[in-house]
PDB file of C-alpha atoms in Angstrom:
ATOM      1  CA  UNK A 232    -135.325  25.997   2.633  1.00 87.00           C
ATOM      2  CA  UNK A 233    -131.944  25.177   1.808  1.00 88.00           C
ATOM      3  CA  UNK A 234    -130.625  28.554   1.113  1.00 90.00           C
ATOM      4  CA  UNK A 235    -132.123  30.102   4.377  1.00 89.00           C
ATOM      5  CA  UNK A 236    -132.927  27.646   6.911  1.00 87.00           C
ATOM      6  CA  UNK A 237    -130.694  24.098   6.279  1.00 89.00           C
ATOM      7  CA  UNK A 238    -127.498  25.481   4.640  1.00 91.00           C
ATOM      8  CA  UNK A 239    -126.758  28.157   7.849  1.00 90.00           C
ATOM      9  CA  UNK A 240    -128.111  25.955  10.354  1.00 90.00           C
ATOM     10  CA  UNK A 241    -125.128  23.368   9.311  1.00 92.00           C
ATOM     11  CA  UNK A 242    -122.693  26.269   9.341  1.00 91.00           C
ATOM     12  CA  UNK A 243    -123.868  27.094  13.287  1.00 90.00           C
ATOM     13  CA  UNK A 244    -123.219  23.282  13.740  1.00 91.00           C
ATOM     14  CA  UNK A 245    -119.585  23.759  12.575  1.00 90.00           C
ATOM     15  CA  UNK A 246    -118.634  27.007  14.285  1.00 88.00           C
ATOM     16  CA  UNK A 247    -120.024  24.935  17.641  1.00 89.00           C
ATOM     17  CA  UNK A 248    -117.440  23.124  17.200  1.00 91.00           C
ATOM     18  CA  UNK A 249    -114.733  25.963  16.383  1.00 88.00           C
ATOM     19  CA  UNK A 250    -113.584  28.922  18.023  1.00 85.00           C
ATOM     20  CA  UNK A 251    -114.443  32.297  17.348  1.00 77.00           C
ATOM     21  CA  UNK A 252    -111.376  33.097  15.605  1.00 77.00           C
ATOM     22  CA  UNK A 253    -110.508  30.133  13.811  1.00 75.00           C
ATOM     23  CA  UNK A 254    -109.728  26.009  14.993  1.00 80.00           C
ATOM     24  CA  UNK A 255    -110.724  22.981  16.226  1.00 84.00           C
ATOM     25  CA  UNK A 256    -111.938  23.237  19.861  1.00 80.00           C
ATOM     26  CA  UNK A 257    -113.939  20.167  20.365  1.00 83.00           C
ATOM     27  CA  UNK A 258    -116.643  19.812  22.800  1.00 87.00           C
ATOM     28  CA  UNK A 259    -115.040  22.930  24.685  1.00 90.00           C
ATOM     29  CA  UNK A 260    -118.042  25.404  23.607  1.00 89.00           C
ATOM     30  CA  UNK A 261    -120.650  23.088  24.777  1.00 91.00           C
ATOM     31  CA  UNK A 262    -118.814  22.973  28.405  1.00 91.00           C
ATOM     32  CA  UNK A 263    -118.361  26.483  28.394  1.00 90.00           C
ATOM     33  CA  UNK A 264    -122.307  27.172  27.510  1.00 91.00           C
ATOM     34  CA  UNK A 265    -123.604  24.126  30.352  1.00 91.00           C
ATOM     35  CA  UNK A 266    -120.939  25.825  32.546  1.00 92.00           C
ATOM     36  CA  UNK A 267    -122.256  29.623  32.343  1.00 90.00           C
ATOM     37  CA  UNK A 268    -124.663  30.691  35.049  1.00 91.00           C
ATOM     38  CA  UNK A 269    -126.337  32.980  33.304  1.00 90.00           C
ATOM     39  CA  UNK A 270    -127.338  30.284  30.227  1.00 91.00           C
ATOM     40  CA  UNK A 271    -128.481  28.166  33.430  1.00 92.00           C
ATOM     41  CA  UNK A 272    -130.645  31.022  34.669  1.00 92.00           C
ATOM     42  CA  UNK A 273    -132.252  31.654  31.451  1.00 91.00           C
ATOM     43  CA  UNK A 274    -132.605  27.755  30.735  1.00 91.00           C
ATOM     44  CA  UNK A 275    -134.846  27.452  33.739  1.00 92.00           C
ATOM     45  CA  UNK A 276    -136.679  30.703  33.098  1.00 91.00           C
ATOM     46  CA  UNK A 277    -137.510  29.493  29.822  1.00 92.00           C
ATOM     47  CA  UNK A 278    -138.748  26.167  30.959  1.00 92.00           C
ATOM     48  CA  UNK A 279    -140.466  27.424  33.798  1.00 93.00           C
ATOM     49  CA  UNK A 280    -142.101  29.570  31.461  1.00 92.00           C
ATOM     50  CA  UNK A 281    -143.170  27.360  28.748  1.00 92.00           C
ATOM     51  CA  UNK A 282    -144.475  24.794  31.570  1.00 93.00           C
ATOM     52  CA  UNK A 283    -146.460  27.444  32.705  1.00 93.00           C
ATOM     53  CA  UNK A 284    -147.916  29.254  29.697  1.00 92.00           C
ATOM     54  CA  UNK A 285    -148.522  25.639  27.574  1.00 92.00           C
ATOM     55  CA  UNK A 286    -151.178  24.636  29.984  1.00 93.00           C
ATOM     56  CA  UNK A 287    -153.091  27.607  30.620  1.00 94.00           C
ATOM     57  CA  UNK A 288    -153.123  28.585  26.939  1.00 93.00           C
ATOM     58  CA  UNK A 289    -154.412  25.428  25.719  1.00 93.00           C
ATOM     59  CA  UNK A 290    -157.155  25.255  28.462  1.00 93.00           C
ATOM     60  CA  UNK A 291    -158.270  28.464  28.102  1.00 92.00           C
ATOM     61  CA  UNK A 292    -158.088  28.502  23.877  1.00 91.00           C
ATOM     62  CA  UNK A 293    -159.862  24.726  23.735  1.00 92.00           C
ATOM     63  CA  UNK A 294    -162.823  25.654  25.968  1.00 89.00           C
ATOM     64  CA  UNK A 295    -162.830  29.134  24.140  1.00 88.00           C
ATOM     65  CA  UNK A 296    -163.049  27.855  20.967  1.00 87.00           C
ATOM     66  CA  UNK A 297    -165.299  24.948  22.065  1.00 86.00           C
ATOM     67  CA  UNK A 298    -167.945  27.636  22.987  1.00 84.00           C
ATOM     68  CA  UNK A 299    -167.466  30.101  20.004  1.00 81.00           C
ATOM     69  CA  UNK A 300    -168.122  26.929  17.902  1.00 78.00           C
ATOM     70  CA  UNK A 301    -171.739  25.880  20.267  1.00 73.00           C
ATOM     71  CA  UNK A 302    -172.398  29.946  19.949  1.00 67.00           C
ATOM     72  CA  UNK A 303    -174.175  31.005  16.590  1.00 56.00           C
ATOM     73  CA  UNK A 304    -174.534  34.746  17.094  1.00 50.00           C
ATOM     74  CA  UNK A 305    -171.963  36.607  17.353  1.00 52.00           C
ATOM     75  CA  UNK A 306    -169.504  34.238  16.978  1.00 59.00           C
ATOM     76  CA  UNK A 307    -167.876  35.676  13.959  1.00 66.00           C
ATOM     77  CA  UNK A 308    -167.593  38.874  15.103  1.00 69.00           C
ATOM     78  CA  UNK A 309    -165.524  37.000  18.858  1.00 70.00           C
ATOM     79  CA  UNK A 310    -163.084  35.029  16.817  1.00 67.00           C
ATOM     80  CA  UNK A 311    -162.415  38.416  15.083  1.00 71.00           C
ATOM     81  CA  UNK A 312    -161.632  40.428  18.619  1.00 74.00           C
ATOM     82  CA  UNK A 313    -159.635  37.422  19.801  1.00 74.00           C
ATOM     83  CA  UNK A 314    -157.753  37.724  16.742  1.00 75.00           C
ATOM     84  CA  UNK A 315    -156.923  41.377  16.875  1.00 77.00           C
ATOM     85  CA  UNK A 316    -153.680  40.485  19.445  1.00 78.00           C
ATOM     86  CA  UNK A 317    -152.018  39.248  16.370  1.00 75.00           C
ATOM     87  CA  UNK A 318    -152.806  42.159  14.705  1.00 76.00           C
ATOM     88  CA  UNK A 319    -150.872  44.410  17.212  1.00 78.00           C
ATOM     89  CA  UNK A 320    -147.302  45.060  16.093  1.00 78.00           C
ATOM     90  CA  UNK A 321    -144.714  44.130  19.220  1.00 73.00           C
ATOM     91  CA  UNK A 322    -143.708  47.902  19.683  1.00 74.00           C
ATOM     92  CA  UNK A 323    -147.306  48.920  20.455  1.00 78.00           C
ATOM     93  CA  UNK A 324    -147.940  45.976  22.835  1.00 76.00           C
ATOM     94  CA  UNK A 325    -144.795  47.386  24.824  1.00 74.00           C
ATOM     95  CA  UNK A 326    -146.100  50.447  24.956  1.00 77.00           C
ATOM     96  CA  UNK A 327    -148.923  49.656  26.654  1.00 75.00           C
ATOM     97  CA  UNK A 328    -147.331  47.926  29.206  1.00 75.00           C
ATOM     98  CA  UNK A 329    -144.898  50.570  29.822  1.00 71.00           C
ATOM     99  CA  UNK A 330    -148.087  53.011  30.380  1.00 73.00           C
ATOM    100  CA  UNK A 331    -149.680  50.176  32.713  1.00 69.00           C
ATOM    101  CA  UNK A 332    -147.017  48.807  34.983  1.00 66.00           C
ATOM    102  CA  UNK A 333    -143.749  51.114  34.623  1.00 64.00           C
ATOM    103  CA  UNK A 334    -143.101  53.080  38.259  1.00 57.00           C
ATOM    104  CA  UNK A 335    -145.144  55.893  37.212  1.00 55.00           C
ATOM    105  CA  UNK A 336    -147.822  53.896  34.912  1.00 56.00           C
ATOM    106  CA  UNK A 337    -151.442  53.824  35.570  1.00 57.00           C
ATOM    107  CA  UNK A 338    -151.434  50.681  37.945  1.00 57.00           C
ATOM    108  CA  UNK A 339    -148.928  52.773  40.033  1.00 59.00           C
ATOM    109  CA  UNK A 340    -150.591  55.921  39.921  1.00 59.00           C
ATOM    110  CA  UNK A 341    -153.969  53.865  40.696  1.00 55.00           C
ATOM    111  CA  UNK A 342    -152.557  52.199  43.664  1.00 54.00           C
ATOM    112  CA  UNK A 343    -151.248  55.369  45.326  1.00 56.00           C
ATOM    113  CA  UNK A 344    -154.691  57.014  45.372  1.00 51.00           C
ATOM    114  CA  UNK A 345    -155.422  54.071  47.057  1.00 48.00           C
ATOM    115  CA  UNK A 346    -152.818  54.447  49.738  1.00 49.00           C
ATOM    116  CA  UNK A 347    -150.831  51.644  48.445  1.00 48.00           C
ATOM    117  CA  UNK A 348    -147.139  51.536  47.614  1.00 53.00           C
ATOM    118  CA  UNK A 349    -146.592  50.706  44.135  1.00 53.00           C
ATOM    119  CA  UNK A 350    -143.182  50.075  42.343  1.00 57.00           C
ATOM    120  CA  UNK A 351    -141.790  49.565  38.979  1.00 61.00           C
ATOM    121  CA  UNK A 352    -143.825  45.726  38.484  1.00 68.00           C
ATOM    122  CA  UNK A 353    -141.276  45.440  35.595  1.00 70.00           C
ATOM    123  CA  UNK A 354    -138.278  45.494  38.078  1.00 74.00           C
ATOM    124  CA  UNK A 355    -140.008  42.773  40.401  1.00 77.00           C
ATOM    125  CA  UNK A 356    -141.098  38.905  40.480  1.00 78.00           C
ATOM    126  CA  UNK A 357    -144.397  40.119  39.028  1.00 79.00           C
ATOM    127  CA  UNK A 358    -142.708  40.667  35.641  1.00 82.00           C
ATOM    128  CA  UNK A 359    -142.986  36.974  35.017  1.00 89.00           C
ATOM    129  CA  UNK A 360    -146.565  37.002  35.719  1.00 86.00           C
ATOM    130  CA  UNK A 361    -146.638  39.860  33.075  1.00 83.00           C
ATOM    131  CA  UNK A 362    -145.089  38.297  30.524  1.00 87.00           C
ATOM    132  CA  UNK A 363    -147.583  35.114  30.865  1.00 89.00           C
ATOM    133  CA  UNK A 364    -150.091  37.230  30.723  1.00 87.00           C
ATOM    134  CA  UNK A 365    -148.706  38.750  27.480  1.00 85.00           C
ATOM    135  CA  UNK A 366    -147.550  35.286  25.910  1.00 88.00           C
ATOM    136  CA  UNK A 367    -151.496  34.328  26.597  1.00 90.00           C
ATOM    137  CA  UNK A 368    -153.014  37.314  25.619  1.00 87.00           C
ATOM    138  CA  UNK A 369    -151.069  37.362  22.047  1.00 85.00           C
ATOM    139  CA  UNK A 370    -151.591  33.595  20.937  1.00 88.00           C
ATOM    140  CA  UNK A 371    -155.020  32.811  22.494  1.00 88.00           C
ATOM    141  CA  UNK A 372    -156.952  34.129  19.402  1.00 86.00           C
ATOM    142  CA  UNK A 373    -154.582  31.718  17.034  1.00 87.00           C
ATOM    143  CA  UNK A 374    -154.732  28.503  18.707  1.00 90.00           C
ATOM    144  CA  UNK A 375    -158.689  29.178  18.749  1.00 88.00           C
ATOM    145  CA  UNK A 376    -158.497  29.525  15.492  1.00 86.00           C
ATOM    146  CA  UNK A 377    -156.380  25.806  15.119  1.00 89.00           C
ATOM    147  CA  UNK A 378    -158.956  24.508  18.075  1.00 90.00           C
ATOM    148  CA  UNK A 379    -162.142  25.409  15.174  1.00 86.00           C
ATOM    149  CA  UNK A 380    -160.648  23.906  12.428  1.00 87.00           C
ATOM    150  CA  UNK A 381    -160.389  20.313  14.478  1.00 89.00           C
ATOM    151  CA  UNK A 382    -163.881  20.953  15.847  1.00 88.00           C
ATOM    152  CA  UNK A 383    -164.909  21.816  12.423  1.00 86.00           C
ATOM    153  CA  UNK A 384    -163.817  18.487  11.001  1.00 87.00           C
ATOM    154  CA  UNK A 385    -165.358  16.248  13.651  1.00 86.00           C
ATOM    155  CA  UNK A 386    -168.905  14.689  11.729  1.00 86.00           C
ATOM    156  CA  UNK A 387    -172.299  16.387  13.452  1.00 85.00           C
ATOM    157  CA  UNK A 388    -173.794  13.239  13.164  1.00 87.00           C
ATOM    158  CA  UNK A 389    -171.603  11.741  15.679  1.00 86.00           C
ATOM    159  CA  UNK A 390    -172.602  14.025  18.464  1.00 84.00           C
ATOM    160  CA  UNK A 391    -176.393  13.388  17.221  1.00 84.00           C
ATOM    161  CA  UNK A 392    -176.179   9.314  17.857  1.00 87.00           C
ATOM    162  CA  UNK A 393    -174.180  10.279  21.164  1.00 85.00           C
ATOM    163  CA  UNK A 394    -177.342  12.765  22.388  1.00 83.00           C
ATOM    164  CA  UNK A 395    -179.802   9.740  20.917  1.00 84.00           C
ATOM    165  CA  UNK A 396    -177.991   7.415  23.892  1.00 82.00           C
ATOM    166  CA  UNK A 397    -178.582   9.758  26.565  1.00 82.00           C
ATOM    167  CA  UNK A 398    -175.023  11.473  26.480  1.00 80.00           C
ATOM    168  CA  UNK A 399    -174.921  14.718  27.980  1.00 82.00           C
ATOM    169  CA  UNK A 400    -172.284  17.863  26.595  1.00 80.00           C
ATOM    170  CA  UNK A 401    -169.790  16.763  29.345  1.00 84.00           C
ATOM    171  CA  UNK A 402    -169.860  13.104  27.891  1.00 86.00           C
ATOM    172  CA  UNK A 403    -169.627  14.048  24.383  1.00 84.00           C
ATOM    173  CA  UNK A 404    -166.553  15.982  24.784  1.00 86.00           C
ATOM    174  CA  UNK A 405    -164.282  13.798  26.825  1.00 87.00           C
ATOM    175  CA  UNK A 406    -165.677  10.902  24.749  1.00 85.00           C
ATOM    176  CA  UNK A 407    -165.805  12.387  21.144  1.00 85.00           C
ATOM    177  CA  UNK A 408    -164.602  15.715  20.887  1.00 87.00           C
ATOM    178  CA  UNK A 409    -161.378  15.400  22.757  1.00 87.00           C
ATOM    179  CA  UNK A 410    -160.546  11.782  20.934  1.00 86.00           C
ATOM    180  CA  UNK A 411    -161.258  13.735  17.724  1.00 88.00           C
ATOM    181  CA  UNK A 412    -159.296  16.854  18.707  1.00 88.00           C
ATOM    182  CA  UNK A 413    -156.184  14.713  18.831  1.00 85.00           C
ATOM    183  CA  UNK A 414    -154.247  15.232  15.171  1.00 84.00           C
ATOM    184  CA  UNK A 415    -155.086  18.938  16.193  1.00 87.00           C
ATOM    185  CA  UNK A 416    -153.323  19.297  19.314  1.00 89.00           C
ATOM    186  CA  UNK A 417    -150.281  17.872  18.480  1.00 88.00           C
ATOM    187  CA  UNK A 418    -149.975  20.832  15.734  1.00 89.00           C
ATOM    188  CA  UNK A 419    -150.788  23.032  18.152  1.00 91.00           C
ATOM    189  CA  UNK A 420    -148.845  22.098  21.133  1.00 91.00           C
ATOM    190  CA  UNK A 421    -145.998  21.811  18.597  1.00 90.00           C
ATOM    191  CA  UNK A 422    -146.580  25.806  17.418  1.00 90.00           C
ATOM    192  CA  UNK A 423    -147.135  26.884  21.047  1.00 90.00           C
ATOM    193  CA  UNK A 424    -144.406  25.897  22.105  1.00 90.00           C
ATOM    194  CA  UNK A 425    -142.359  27.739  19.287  1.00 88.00           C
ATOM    195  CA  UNK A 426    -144.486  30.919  19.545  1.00 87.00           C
ATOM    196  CA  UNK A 427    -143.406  30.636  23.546  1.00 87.00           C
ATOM    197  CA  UNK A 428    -140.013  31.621  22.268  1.00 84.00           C
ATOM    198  CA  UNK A 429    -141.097  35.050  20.678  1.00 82.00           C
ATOM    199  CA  UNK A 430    -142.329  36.219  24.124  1.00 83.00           C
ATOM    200  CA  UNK A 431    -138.613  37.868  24.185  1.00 82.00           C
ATOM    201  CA  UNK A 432    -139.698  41.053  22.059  1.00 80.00           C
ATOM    202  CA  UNK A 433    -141.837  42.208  24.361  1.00 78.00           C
ATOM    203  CA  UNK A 434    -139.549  40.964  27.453  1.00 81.00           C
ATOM    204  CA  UNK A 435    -136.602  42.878  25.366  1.00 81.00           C
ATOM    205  CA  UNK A 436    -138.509  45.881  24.533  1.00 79.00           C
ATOM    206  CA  UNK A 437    -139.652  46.416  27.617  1.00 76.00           C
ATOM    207  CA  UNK A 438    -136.916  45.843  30.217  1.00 76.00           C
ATOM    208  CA  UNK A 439    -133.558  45.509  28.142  1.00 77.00           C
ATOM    209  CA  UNK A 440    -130.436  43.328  27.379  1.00 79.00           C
ATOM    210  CA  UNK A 441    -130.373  42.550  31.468  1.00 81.00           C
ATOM    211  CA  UNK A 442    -134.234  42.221  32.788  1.00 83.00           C
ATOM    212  CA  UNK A 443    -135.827  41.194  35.845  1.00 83.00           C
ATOM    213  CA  UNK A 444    -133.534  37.884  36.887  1.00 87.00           C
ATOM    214  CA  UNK A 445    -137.602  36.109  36.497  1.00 87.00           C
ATOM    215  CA  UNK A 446    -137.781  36.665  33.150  1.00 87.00           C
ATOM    216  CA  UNK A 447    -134.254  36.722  31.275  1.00 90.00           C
ATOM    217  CA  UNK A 448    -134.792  34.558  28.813  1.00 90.00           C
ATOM    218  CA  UNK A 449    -132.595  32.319  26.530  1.00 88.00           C
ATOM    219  CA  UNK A 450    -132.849  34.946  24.049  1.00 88.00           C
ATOM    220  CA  UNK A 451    -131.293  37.265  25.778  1.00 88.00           C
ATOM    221  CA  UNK A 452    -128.425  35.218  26.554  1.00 89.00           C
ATOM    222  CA  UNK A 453    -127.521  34.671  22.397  1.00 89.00           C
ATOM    223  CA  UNK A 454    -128.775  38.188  21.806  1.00 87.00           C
ATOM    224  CA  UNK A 455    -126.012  39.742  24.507  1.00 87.00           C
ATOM    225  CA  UNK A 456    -123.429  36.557  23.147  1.00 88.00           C
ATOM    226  CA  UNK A 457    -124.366  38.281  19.497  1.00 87.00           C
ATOM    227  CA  UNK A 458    -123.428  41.595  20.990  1.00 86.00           C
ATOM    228  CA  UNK A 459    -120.081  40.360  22.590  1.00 84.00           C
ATOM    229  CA  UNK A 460    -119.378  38.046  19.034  1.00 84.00           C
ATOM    230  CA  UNK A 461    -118.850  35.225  21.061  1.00 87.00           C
ATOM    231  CA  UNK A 462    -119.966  33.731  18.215  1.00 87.00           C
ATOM    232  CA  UNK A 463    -118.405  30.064  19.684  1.00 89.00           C
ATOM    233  CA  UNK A 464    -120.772  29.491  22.286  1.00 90.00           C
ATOM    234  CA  UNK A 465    -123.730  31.039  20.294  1.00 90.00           C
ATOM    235  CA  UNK A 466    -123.725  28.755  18.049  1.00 91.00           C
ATOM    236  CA  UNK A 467    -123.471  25.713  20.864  1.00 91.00           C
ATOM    237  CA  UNK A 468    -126.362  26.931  22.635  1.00 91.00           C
ATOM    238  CA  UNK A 469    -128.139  27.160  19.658  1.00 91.00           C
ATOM    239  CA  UNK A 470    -127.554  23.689  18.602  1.00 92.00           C
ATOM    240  CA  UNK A 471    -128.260  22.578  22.034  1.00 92.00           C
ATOM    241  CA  UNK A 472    -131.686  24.106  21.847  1.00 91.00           C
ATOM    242  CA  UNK A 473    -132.618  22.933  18.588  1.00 91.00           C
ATOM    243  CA  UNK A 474    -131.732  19.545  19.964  1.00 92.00           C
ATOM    244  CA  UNK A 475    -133.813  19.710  23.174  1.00 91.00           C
ATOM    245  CA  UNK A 476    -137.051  21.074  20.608  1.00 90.00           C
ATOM    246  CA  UNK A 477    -136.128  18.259  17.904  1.00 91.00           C
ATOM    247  CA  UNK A 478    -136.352  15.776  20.914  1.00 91.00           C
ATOM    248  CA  UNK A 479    -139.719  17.264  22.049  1.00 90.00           C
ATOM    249  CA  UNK A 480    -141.136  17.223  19.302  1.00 89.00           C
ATOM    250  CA  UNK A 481    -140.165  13.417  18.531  1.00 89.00           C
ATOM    251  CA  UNK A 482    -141.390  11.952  22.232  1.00 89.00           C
ATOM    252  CA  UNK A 483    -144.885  14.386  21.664  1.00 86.00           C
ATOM    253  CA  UNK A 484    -144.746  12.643  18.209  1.00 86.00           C
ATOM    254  CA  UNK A 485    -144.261   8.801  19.845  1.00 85.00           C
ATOM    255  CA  UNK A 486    -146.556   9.603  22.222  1.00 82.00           C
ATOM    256  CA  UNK A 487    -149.373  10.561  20.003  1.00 78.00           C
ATOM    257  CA  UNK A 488    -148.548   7.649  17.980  1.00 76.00           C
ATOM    258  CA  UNK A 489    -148.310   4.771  20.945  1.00 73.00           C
ATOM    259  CA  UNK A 490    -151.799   6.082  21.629  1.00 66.00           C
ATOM    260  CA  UNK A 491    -153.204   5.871  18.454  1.00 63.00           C
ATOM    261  CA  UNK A 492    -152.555   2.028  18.144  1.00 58.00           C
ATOM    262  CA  UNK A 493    -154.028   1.715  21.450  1.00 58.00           C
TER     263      UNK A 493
END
């Protein structure tokens, strides 16, 4: 941990607050990065993503996993195929898109034997609704996965006493499983939100160093800085991201806390 992850991470600190060829510069590389239109850009496409994706990914993998867990046949052999995303390297999962929604993919070719005008979806707003639909596709099967181990944990006998009372399935899981769920879901929130960030393979692999305006990313802002060695305000943007996660993470953590004494 120290070698790899603390030890460089205090070196980008200290070249935020250099230049890229040597000195002091102060607070100057943190103006610069706030300043740059293009770090704006990407700063709102990455929020607007992450607001988007968090929700519908941990609606759709908590009532998912919350019927896998009810179902006894075939259950095994679900959690598998919803697991088999994770299996698929990046490069493949770009392929396919490329065959599906580049200007002469299938969706194209399909719509124009329909009459319809198709276009390159890659090069329009619709990208962004691609990439959700990637970011969800890839991590559904894992935060099932994290959704069965907390329903997995939660005592059988407490849903028995609930059913004893007259409590119907809708009851029991706003009123036990949900309450129960809770140490889960801040892990998994926590890791969503981080896996949110590795969307930019696919975005990267597919449309380049300069994508759709919808869905350039933060990534692609350091990765072009990285190209350029501007090296300066890489290393401020980076900081400035780890701060906004590290403060996340500590308001989801007080949060879930407050709550818990309540």
């Amino acid at each position: 941990m120290l070698i790899f992850y603390l030890i460089p991470f205090v070196d980008v600190v200290r070249r935020s607050f250099s230049r890229t060829m040597g000195g002091f510069s102060g607070l100057d590389n943190y103006g610069q990065v706030l300043s740059n239109s293009a770090f704006r850009l990407a700063a709102g496409n990455t929020l607007r993503f992450i607001a988007v994706c968090l929700p519908l990914l941990l609606a759709l993998s908590l009532g998912i996993s919350v019927l896998l867990y009810r179902l006894v046949w075939g259950s095994q052999l679900l959690k598998s195929a919803y697991l088999l995303p994770l299996a698929i390297p990046a490069a493949s999962v770009v392929l396919l898109w490329k065959l599906v929604f580049h200007e002469q993919g299938l969706l194209n070719a399909f719509l124009s034997f329909l009459h319809l005008n198709g276009a390159d979806w890659m090069n329009t707003h619709a990208a962004f609704g691609v990439l959700v639909f990637t970011y969800i596709w890839k991590n559904l099967g894992y935060d099932i996965i994290l959704w069965t181990a907390g329903l997995a944990s939660i005592p059988e006998s407490i849903y028995e006493a609930a059913r004893v009372d007259g409590a119907g399935e809708w009851t029991c899981f706003w009123r036990i499983t949900l309450p129960n769920l809770r140490p889960a879901a801040f892990t998994i929130v926590v890791l969503s939100v981080l896996n949110s960030f590795k969307v930019f393979r696919e975005a990267y692999l597919v449309a380049g160093s300069y994508p759709q305006e919808s869905i350039y990313l933060l990534q692609h802002v350091f990765n072009n800085w990285f190209q350029d060695l501007s090296v300066d305000k890489m290393s401020a943007g980076s900081v400035l991201l780890a701060l906004v996660i590290l403060v996340f993470v500590l308001l989801l953590q007080r949060s879930w806390d407050r709550e818990d004494l309540s």
